[in-house]
One Martini backbone bead per residue (centre of mass of N, CA, C, O) as a GRO file, in nm:
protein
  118
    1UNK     BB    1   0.090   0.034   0.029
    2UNK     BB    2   0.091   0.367  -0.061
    3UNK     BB    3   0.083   0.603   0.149
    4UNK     BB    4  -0.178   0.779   0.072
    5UNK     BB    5  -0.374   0.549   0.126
    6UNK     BB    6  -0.293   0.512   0.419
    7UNK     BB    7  -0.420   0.801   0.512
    8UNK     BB    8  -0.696   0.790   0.393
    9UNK     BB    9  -0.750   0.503   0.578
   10UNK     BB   10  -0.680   0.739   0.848
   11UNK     BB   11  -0.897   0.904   0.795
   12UNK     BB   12  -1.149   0.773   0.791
   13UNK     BB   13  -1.106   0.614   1.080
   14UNK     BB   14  -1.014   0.912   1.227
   15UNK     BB   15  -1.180   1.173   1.130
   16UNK     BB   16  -0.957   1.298   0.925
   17UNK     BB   17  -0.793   1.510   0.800
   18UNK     BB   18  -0.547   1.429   0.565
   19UNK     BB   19  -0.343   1.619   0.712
   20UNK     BB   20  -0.345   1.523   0.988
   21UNK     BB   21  -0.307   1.183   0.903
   22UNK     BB   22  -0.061   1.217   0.838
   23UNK     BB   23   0.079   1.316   1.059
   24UNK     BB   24  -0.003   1.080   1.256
   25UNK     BB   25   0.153   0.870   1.116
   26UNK     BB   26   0.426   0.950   1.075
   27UNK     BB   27   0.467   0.985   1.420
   28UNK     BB   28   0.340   0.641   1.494
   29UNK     BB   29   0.581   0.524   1.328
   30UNK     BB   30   0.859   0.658   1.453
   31UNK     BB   31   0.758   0.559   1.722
   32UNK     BB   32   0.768   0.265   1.679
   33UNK     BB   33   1.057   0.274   1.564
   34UNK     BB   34   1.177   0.343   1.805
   35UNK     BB   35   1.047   0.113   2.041
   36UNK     BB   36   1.217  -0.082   1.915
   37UNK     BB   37   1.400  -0.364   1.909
   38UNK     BB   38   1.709  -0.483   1.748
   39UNK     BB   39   1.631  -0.246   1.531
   40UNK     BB   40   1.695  -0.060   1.290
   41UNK     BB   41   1.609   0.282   1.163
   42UNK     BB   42   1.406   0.080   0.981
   43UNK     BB   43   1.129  -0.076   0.796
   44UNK     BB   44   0.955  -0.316   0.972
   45UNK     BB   45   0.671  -0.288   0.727
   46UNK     BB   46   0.725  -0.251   0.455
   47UNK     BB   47   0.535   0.110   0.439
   48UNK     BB   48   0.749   0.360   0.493
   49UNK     BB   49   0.827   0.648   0.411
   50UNK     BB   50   1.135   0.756   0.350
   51UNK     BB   51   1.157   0.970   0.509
   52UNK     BB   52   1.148   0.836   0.770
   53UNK     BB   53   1.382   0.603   0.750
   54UNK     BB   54   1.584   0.887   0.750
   55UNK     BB   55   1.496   1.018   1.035
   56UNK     BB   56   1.538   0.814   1.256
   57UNK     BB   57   1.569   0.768   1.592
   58UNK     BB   58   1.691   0.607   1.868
   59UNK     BB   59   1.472   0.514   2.117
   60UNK     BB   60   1.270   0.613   2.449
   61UNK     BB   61   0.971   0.695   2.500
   62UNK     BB   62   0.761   0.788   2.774
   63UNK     BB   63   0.489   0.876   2.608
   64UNK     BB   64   0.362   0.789   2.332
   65UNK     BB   65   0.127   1.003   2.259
   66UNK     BB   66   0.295   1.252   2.358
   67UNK     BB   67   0.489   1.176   2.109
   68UNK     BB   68   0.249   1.217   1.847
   69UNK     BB   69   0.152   1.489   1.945
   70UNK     BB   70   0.420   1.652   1.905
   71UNK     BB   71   0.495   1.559   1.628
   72UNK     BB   72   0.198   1.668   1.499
   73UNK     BB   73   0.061   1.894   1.671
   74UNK     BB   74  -0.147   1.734   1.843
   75UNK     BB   75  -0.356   1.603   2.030
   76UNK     BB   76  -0.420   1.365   2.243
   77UNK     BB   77  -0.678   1.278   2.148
   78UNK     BB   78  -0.623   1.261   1.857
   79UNK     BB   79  -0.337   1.086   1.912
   80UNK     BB   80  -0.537   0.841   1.955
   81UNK     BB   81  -0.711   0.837   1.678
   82UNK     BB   82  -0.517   0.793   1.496
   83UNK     BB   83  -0.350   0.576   1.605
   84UNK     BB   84  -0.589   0.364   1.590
   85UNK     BB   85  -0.593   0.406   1.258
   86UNK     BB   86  -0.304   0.298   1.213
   87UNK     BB   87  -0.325   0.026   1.317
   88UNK     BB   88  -0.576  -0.074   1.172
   89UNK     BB   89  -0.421  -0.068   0.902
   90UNK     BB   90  -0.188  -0.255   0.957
   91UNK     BB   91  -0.377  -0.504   1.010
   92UNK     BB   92  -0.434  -0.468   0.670
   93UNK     BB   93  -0.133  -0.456   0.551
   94UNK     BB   94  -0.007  -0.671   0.700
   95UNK     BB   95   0.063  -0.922   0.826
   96UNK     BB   96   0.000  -1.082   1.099
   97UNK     BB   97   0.281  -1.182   1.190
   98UNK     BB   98   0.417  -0.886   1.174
   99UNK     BB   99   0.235  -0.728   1.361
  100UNK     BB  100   0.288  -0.927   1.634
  101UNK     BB  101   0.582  -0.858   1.577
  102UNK     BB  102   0.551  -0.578   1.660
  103UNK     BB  103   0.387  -0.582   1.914
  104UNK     BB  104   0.627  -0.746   2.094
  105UNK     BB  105   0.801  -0.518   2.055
  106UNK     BB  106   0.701  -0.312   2.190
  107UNK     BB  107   0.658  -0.437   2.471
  108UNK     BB  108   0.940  -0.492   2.511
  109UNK     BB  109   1.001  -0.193   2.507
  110UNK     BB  110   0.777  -0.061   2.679
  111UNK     BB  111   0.700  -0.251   2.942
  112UNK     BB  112   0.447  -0.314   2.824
  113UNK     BB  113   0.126  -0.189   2.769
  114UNK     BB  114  -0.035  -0.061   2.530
  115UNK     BB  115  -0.290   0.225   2.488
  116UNK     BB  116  -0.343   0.127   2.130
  117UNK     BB  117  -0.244  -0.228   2.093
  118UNK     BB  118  -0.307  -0.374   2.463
   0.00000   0.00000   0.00000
């Protein structure tokens, strides 16, 4: 799936206007990739646009949403909104075990319960 269309999938399940759903996509794939354990600063499930995977730097966000809503320009709600369409698109676009692989990497990077994929 091609960035774009990814947006608009992203933009329609919450409710967001296509450019701040841009925005919160951009933002909650790069915290993605930086709570990742164990791997280099590229495109964990082959559809992130180049631009992130070329601006990443690994790190551990202290609050996952407060730092997509800092990174996205938008509040803690929207980033919240955003986030749960960001998720709910990856897991129609990339396989099952890819996505379970995404989500026990962020468990294991952050530490427990992650507040918006369980």
């Amino acid at each position: 799936m091609r960035f774009p269309l990814f947006v608009a999938a992203v933009a329609r399940r919450s409710g967001l206007a296509p450019e701040p759903a841009a925005s919160v996509a951009r933002a909650v794939l790069q915290t993605v990739v930086e709570r990742m354990t164990g791997s280099p600063p590229t495109d964990p499930t082959g559809y992130l646009p180049v631009e992130l995977t070329d601006a990443v730097s690994p790190g551990e966000p202290a609050d996952f949403l407060r730092r997509v809503g800092e990174r996205a320009g938008v509040d803690e709600s929207t980033a919240a909104a955003g986030a749960a369409a960001v998720f709910a698109t990856l897991r129609e676009t990339v396989t099952v075990g890819e996505f379970q692989e995404m989500v026990a990497r962020l468990h294991t990077a952050g530490g427990g319960s992650d507040p918006i994929v369980g």
